[in-house]
Coordinates of C-alpha atoms in Angstrom, one line a residue:
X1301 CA 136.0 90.5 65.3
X1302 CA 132.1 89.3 66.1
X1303 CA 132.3 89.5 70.0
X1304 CA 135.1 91.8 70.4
X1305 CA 132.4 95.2 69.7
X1306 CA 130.2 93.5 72.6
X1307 CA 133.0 93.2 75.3
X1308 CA 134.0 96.7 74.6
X1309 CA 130.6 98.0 74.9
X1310 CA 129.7 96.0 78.1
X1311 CA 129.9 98.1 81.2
X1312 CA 132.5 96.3 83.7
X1313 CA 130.5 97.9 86.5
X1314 CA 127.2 96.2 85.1
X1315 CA 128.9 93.1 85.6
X1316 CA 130.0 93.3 88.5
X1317 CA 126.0 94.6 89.9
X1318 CA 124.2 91.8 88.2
X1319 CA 127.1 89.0 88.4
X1320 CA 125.1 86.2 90.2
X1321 CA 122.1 86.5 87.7
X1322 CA 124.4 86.4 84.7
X1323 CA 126.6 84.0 86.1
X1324 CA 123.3 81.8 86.5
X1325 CA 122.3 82.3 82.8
X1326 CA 125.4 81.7 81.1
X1327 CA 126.4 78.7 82.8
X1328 CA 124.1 77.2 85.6
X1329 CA 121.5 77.7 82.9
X1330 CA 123.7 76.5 79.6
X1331 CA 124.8 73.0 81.7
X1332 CA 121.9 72.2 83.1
X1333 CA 120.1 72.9 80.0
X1334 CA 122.3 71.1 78.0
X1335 CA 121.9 67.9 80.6
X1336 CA 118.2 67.8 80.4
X1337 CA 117.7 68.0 76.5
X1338 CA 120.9 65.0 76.8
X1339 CA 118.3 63.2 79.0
X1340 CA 115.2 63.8 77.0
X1341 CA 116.3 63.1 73.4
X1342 CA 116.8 59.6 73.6
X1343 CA 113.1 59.3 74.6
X1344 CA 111.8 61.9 71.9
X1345 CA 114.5 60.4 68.5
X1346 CA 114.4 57.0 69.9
X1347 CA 115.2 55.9 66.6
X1348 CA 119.2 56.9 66.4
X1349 CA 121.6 55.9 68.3
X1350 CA 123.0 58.9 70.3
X1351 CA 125.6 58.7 73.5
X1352 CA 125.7 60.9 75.8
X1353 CA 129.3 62.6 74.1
X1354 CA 126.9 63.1 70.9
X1355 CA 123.6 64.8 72.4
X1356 CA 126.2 67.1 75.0
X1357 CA 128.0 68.2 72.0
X1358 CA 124.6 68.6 69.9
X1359 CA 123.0 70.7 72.5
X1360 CA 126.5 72.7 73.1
X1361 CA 126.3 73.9 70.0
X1362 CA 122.7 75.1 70.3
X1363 CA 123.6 76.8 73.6
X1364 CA 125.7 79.3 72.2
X1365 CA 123.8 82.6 71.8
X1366 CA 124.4 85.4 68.9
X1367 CA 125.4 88.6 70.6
X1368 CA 125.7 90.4 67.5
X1369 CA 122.1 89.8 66.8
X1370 CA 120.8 90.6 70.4
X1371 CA 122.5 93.5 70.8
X1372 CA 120.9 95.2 67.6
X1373 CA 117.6 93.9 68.4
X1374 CA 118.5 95.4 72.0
X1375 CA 119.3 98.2 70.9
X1376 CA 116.1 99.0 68.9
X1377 CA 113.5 99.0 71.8
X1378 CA 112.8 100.7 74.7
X1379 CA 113.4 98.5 77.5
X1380 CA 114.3 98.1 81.3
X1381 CA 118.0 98.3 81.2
X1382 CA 118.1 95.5 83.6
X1383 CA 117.1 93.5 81.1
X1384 CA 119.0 94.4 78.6
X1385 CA 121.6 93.7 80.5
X1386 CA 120.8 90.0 81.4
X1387 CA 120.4 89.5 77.7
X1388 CA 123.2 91.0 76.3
X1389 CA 126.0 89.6 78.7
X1390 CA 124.3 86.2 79.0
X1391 CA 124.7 86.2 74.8
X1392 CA 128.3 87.1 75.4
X1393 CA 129.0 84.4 78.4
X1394 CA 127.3 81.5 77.8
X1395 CA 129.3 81.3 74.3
X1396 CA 132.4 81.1 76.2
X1397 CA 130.7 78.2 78.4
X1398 CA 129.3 76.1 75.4
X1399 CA 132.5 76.2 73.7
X1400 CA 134.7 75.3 76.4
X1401 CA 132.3 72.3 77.4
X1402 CA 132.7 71.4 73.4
X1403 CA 135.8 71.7 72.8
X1404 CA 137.1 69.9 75.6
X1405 CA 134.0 67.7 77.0
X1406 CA 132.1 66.8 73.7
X1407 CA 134.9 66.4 71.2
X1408 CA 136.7 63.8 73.4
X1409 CA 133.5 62.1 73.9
X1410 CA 132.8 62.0 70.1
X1411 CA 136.4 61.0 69.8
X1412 CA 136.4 57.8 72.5
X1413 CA 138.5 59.5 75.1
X1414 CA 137.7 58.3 78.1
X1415 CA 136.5 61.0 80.5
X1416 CA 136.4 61.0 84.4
X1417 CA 135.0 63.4 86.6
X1418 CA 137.8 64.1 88.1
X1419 CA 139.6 64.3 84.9
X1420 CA 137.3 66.7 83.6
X1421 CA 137.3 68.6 86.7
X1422 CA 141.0 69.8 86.2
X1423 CA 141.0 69.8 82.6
X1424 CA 138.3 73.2 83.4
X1425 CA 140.2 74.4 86.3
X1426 CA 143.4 74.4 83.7
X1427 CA 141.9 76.0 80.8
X1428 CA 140.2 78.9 83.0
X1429 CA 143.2 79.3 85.0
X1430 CA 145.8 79.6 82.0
X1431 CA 143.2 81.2 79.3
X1432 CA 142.7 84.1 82.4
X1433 CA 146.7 84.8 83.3
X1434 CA 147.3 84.6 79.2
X1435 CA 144.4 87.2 78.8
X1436 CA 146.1 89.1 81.5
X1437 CA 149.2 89.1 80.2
X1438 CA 148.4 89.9 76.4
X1439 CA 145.8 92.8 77.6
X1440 CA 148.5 94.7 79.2
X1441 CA 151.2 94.2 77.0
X1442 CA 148.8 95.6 74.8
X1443 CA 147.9 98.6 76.9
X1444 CA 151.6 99.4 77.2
X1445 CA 151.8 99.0 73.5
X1446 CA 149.4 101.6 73.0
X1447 CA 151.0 104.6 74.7
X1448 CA 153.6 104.3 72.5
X1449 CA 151.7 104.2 69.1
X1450 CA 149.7 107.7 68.4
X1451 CA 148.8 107.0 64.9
X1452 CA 145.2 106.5 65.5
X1453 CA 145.2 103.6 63.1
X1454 CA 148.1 102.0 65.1
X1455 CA 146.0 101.8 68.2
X1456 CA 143.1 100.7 66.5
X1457 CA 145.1 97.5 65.0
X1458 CA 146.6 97.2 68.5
X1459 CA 143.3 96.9 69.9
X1460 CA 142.9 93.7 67.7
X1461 CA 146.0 92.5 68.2
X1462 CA 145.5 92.0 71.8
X1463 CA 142.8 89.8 71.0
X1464 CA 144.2 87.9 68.2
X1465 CA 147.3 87.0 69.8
X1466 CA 145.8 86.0 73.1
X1467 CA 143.5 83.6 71.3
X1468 CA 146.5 82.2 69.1
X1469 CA 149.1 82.1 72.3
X1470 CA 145.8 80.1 74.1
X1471 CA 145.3 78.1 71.3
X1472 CA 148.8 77.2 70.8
X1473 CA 148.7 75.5 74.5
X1474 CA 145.5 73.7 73.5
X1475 CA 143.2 75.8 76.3
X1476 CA 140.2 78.0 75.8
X1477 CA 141.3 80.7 73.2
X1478 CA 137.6 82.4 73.4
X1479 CA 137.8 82.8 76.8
X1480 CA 141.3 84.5 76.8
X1481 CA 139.6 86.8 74.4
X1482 CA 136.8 87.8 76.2
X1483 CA 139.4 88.0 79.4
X1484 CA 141.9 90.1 77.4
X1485 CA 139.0 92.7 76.0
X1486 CA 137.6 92.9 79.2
X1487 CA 141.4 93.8 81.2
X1488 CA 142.0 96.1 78.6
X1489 CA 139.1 98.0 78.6
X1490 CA 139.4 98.1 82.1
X1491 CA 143.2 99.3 82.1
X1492 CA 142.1 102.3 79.8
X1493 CA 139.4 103.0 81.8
X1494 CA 140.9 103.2 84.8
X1495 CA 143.8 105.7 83.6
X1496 CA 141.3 107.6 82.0
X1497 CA 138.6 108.2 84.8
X1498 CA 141.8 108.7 87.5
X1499 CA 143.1 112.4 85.3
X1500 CA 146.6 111.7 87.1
X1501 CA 148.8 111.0 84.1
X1502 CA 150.9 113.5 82.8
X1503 CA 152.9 113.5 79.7
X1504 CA 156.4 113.2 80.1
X1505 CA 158.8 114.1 77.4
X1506 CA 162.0 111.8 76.9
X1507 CA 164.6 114.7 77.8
X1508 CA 162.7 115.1 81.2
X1509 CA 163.3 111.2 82.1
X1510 CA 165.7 111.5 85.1
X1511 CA 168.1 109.2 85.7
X1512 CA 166.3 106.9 88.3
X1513 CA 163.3 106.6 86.0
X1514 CA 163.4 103.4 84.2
X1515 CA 162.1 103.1 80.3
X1516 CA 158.8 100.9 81.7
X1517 CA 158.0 104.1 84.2
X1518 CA 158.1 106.5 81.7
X1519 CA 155.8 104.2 79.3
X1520 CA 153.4 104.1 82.2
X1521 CA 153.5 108.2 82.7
X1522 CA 152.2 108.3 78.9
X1523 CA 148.6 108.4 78.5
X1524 CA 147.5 105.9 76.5
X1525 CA 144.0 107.3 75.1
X1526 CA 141.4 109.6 75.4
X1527 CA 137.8 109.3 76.1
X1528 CA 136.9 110.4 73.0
X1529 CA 139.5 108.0 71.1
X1530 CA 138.7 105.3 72.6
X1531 CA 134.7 106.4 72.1
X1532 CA 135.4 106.1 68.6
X1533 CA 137.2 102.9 68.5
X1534 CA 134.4 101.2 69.8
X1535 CA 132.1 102.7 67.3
X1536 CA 134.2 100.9 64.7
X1537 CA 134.8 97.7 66.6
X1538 CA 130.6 97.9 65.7
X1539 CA 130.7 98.4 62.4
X1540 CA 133.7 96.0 62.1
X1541 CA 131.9 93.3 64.1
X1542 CA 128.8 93.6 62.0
X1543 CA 130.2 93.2 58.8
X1544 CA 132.3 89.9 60.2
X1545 CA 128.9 88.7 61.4
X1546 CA 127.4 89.2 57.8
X1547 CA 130.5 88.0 56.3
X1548 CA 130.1 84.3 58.8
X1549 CA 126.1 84.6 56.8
X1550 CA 127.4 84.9 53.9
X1551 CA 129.4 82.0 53.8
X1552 CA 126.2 80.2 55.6
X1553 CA 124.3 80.9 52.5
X1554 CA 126.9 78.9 50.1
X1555 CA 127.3 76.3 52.5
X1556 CA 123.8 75.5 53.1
X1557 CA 122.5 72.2 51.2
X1558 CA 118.8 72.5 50.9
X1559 CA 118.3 68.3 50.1
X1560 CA 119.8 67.6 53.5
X1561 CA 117.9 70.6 55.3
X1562 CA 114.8 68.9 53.8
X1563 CA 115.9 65.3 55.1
X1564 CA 116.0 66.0 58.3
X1565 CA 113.2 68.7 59.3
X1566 CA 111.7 66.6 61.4
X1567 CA 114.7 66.2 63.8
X1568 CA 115.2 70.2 63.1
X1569 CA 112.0 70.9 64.4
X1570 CA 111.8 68.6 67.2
X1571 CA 115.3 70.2 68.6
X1572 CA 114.4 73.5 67.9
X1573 CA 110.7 73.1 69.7
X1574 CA 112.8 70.7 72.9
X1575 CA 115.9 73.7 73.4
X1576 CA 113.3 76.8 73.6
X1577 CA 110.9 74.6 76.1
X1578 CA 114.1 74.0 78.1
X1579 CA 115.5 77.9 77.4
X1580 CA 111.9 79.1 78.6
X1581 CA 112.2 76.9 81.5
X1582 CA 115.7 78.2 82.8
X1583 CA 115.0 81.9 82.3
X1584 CA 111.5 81.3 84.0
X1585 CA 113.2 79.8 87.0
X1586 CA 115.4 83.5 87.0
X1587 CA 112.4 85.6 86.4
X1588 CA 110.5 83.7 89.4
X1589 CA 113.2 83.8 91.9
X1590 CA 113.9 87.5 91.2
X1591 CA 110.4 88.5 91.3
X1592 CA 110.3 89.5 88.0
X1593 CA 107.5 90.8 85.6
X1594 CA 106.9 87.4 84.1
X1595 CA 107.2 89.2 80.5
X1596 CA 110.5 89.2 81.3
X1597 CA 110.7 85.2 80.5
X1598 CA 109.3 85.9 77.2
X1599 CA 111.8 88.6 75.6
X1600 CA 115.0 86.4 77.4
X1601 CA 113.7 83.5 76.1
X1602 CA 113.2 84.9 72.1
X1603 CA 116.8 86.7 72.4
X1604 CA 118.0 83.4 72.5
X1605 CA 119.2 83.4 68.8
X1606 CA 121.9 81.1 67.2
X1607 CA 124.5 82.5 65.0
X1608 CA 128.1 82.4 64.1
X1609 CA 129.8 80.7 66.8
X1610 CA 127.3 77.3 66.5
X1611 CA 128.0 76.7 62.9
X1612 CA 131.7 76.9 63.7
X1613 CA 131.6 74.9 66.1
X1614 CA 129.2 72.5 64.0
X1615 CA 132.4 72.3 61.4
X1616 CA 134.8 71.4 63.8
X1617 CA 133.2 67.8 63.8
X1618 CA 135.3 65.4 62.9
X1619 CA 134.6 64.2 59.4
X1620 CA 134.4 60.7 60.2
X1621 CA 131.5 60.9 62.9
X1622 CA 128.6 59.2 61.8
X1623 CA 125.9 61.8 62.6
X1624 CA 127.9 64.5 61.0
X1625 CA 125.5 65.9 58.2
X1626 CA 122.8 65.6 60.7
X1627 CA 124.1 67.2 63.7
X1628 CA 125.3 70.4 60.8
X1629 CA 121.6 70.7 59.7
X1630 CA 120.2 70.8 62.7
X1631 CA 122.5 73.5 63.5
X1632 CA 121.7 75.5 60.7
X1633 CA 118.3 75.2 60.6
X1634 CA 117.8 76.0 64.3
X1635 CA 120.3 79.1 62.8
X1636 CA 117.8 79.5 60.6
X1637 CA 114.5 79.8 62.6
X1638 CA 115.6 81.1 65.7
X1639 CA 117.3 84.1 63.5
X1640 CA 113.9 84.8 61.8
X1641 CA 111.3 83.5 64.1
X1642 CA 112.5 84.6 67.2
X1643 CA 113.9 88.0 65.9
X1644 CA 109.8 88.6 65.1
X1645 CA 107.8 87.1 67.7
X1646 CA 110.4 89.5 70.3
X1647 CA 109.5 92.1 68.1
X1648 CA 105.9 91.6 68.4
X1649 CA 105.8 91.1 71.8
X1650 CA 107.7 94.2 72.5
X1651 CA 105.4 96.0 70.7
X1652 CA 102.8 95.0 72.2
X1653 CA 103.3 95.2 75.6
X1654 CA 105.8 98.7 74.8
X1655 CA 103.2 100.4 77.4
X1656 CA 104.0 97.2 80.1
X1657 CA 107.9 97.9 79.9
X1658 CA 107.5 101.8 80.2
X1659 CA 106.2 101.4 83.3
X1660 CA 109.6 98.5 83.7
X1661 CA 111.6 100.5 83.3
X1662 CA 110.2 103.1 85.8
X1663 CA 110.1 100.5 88.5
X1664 CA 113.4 99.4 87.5
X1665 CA 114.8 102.8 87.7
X1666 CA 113.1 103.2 91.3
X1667 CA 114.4 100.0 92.6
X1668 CA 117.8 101.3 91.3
X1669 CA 118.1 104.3 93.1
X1670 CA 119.6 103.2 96.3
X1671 CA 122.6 101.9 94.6
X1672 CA 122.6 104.8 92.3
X1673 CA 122.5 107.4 95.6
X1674 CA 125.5 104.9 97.1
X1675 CA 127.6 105.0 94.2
X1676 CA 127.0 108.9 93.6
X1677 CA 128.1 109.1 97.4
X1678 CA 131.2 107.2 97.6
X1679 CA 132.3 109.0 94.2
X1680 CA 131.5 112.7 95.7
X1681 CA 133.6 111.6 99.1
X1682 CA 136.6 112.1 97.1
X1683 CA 135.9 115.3 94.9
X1684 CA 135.5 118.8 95.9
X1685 CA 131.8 120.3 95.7
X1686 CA 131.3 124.2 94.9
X1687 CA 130.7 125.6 98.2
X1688 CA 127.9 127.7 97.8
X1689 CA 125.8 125.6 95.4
X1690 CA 127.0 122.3 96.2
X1691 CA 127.0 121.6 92.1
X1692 CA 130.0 118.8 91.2
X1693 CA 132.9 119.6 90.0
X1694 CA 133.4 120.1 86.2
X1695 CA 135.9 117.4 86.1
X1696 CA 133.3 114.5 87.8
X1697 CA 130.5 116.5 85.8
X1698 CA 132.1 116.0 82.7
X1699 CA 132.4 112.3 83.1
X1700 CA 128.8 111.9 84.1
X1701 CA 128.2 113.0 80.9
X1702 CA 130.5 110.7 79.0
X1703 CA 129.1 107.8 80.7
X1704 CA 125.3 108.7 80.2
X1705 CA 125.9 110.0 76.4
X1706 CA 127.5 106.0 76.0
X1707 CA 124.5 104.4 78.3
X1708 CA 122.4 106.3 76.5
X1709 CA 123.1 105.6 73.1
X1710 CA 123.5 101.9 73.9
X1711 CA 120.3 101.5 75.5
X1712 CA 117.9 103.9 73.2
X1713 CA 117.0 106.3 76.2
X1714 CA 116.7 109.7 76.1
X1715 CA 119.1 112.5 77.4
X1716 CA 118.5 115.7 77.7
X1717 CA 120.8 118.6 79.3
X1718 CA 120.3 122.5 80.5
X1719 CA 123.0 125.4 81.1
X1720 CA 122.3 128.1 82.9
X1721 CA 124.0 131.5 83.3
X1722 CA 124.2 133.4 86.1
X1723 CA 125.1 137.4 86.1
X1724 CA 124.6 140.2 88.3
X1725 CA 125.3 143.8 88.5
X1726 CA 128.2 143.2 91.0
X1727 CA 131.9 142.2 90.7
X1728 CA 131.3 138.9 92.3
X1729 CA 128.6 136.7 92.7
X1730 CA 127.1 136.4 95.9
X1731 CA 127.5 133.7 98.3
X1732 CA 124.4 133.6 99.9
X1733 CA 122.7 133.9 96.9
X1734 CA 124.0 131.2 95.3
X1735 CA 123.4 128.9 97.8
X1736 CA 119.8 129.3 97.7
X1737 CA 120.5 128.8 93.3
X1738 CA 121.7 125.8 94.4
X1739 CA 118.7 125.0 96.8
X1740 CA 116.0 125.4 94.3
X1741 CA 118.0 123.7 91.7
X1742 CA 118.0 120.7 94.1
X1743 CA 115.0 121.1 95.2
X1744 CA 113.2 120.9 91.5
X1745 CA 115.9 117.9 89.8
X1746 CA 115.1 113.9 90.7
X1747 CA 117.7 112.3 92.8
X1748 CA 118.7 110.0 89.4
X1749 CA 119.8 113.6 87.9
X1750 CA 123.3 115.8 88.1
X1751 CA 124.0 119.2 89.0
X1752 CA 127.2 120.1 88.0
X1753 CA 129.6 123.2 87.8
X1754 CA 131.3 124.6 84.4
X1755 CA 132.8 127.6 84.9
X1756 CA 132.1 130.8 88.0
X1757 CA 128.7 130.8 86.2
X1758 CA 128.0 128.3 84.4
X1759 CA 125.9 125.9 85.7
X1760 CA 124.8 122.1 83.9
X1761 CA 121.9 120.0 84.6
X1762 CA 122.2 116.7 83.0
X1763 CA 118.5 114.9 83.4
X1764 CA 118.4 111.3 82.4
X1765 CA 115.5 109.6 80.7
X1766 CA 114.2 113.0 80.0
X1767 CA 113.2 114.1 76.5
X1768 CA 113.7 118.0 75.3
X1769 CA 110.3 119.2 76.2
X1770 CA 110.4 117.8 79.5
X1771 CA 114.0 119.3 79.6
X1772 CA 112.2 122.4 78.8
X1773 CA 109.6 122.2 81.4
X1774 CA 112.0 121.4 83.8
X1775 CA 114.0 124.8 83.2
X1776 CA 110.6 126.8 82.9
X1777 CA 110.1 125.4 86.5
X1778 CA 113.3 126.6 87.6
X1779 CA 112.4 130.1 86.3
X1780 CA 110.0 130.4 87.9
X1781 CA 111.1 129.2 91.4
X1782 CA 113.4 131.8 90.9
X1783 CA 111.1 134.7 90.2
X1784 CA 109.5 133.9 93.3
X1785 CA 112.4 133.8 95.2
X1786 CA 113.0 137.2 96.4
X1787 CA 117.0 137.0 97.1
X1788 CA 117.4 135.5 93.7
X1789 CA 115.0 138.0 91.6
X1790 CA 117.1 140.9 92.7
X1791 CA 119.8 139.7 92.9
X1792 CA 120.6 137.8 89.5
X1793 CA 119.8 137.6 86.0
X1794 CA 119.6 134.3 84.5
X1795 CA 119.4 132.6 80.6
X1796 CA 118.9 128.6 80.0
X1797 CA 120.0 126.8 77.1
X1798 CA 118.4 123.2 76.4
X1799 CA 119.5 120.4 74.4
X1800 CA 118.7 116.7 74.0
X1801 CA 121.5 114.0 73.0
X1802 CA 121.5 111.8 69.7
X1803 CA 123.5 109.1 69.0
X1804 CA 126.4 110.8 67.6
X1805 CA 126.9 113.4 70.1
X1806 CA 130.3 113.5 72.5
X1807 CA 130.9 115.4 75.6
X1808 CA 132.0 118.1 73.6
X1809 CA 129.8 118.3 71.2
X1810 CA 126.9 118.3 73.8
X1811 CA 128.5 121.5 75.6
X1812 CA 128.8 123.4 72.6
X1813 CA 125.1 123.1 71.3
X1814 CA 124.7 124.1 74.7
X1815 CA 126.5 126.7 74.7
X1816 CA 125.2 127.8 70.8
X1817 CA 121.6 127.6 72.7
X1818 CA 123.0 129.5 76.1
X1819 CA 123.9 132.4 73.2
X1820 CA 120.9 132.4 71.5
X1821 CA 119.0 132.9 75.2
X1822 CA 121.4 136.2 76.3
X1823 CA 120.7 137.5 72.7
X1824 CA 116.8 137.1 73.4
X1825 CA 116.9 138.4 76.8
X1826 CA 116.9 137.7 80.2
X1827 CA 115.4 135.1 81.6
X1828 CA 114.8 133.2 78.0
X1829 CA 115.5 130.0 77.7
X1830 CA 116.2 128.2 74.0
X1831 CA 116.7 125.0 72.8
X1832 CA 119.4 123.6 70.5
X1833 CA 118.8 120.4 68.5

């Protein structure tokens, strides 16, 4: 329930552009972090007697990052995406690394199990081979399960399901049920995104099935959800996932013992102070090599809070292991702090340097734009432009749209969109003239924005990071350029309707205030231009 909301939210394609850097931070970063606070602790508590099998699992449990908690802080600011990015996956990663490298490194160590390298070497490549092929296996079971079901509440509980059962099934064979989760979300996400974003599935009614067509065929012919469903369903994997995640605090709260906080605040302290020298360290090192603004270091470093998973993994110490109330208040008091202390120095320092990551997240987008122009072009190879005006089609437009509405909302930027109507005297609309529409249109949008087709006249502009009154501006500008183009002037009369996306707003949602605005603008006259909010 906690990290299920995050892996659904997570773009797969995010992933895939900024693999190496996350891959670094949630596990080059968590292991070698977690070997040099093993190295430096016996020099700093000299006075206990810690193995090495105690300190790795110790600083295991401290590794493990609260997504829940970074993506809500996340969400809240302004910032680079890029960086939200590195945050909010490495929170989501690294707890699968720490609780692998627990559960079967530090508990055997704790336990007296003798542990070679080689041994430990196939024990990983076991548990990441199996947990994957039963996440596999699960997700698309689950997928098929889902075209049947069309209760909306069915495929909700499905959703779950998947999850639950692949972490039981990996469980039951003693490998790395978190990581089968994460690979089960992640497959089945992918799965409904693919049939979604391909618009080739038809819906094929059981008396159609011909004779050759096996039961699994016509399964796969079904679609499984929409855009908007499956929109939705991630909305309440959120709230779900929050109210698990204040449940997990809840239960901190009665569990806590104040006496033995109190005993050992000096220990609590020193590890708290030792893991975010060595977190600042690590994220430094990322920050440097990528050239970086060096503020960077500062926000990765404080969205390093602990949460749920640590404390879990704090109580599956064996009873009988001497350090045990130790090792659980130093858990929960790091908890503690970094949950408090961190969540407010990051929000200080965000506020302080808000103007610093404005101009981030303007570089960012810059340095962006080659990918963004390469990705636009392979997409465009295989659709069909409008001819004259060379705006998308409505089908890729319409998707352009879902997908900003979602970035948008996830990363606090703005959104805005325009319509715009053309009409003429004639019975058609002429070619020539359109073409230069679709010149000046060009000519006046960034290359990070779309110009897409609705219907013979009906024309969107969706503008990203653009809020309504530059939205306005924009279509003020367009006006103009139109005026001034003599072919277009006498040829065409023109309205614009403008409107900016909230948080709650849906494709369709967003083309009909557009449309209520596009109305308002023919009612007030040619050439007006209104807003809808």
């Amino acid at each position: 329930m906690i990290l299920l909301p995050d892996i659904l939210n997570i773009s797969i394609k995010e992933l895939k552009n900024h693999a190496k850097e996350i891959f670094y931070l949630a596990v080059v970063a968590v292991v070698v972090s977690i070997a040099i606070a093993t190295y430096v602790t016996p020099y700093i508590l000299a006075q206990y007697s810690f193995t090495v099998g105690m300190l790795i699992a110790l600083f295991t449990m401290l590794m493990a990052t609260d997504a829940i908690t970074v993506v809500s802080i996340m969400s809240k600011f302004r910032l680079p995406e890029r960086l939200k990015i590195y945050a909010e996956s490495e929170s989501l990663f690294n707890d699968v690394t720490a609780l692998i490298i627990f559960y079967f490194i530090a508990l055997p160590l704790i336990s007296g199990d003798e542990l070679s390298l080689l041994s430990i070497n196939l024990t990983l490549f076991k548990v990441l081979i199996l947990s994957t092929i039963i996440g596999f296996g699960v997700a698309y079971i689950g997928f098929l399960s889902i075209k049947i079901l069309k209760n909306p509440f069915d495929q909700f509980i499905i959703i779950y399901l998947v999850v639950n059962i692949s972490f039981l099934v990996a469980e039951h064979f003693h490998i790395a049920g978190i990581l089968s989760i994460v690979v089960s979300a992640l497959t089945f996400k992918y799965l409904v995104q693919k049939e979604i974003k391909g618009e080739t599935f038809r819906r094929t009614k059981i008396g159609d099935v011909k004779d050759k067509e096996s039961v699994m065929e016509l399964i796969k012919s079904v679609p499984a959800i929409t855009k908007r469903e499956f929109r939705e369903y991630k909305k309440e994997a959120i709230f779900i996932g929050i109210f698990a995640n204040a449940i997990v605090f809840v239960i901190i709260a009665n569990i806590i013992e104040l006496d033995i906080l109190f005993k050992y605040y000096k220990e609590i302290l020193i590890v708290f102070a030792l893991t975010t020298v060595i977190r600042f360290i690590s994220v430094s090192s990322l920050v440097l090599v990528m050239r970086l603004p060096f503020r960077w270091a500062k926000t990765l470093t404080l969205s390093g809070t602990k949460g749920a998973l640590a404390i879990i993994m704090a109580h599956s110490i064996p009873d009988n292991f001497i350090y045990k109330d130790m090792f659980e208040a130093i858990v929960i008091g790091n908890v503690l702090i970094s949950t408090f202390l961190y969540t407010f120095l990051l929000m200080l320092h965000i506020y302080f340097n808000k103007k610093a990551y404005a101009q981030d997240m303007q570089v960012d987008k810059q340095s962006s734009k080659n990918n963004i122009k390469q990705y636009t072009k392979n997409v465009i190879e295989a659709l069909k432009k409008d001819a004259s005006t060379q705006a998308y089609s409505r089908a890729f437009i319409e998707d352009i749209i879902t997908d900003e509405l979602a970035r948008a909302s996830r990363y606090n930027l703005d959104l805005s969109l325009l319509i715009l109507k053309l009409s003429t005297k004639e019975k058609a609309l002429n070619q020539e003239v359109l073409s230069a529409v679709g010149r000046v249109i060009k000519e006046q949008i960034r290359t990070t924005d779309y110009f897409g087709k609705l219907t013979d006249d009906e024309y969107v502009i969706v503008t990203l990071n653009t809020s309504l009154g530059e939205a306005v501006t924009l279509a003020e500008k367009i006006s103009k350029e139109f005026a001034s183009t003599e072919m277009i002037h006498i040829a065409l009369e023109y309205n614009f309707g403008v409107t900016q996306a909230d948080e709650t707003d849906t494709t369709e949602t967003i083309i009909e205030k557009l449309n209520e605005a596009l109305s308002r603008s023919e009612q007030s006259g040619i050439h007006a231009i209104e807003i809808e909010v």
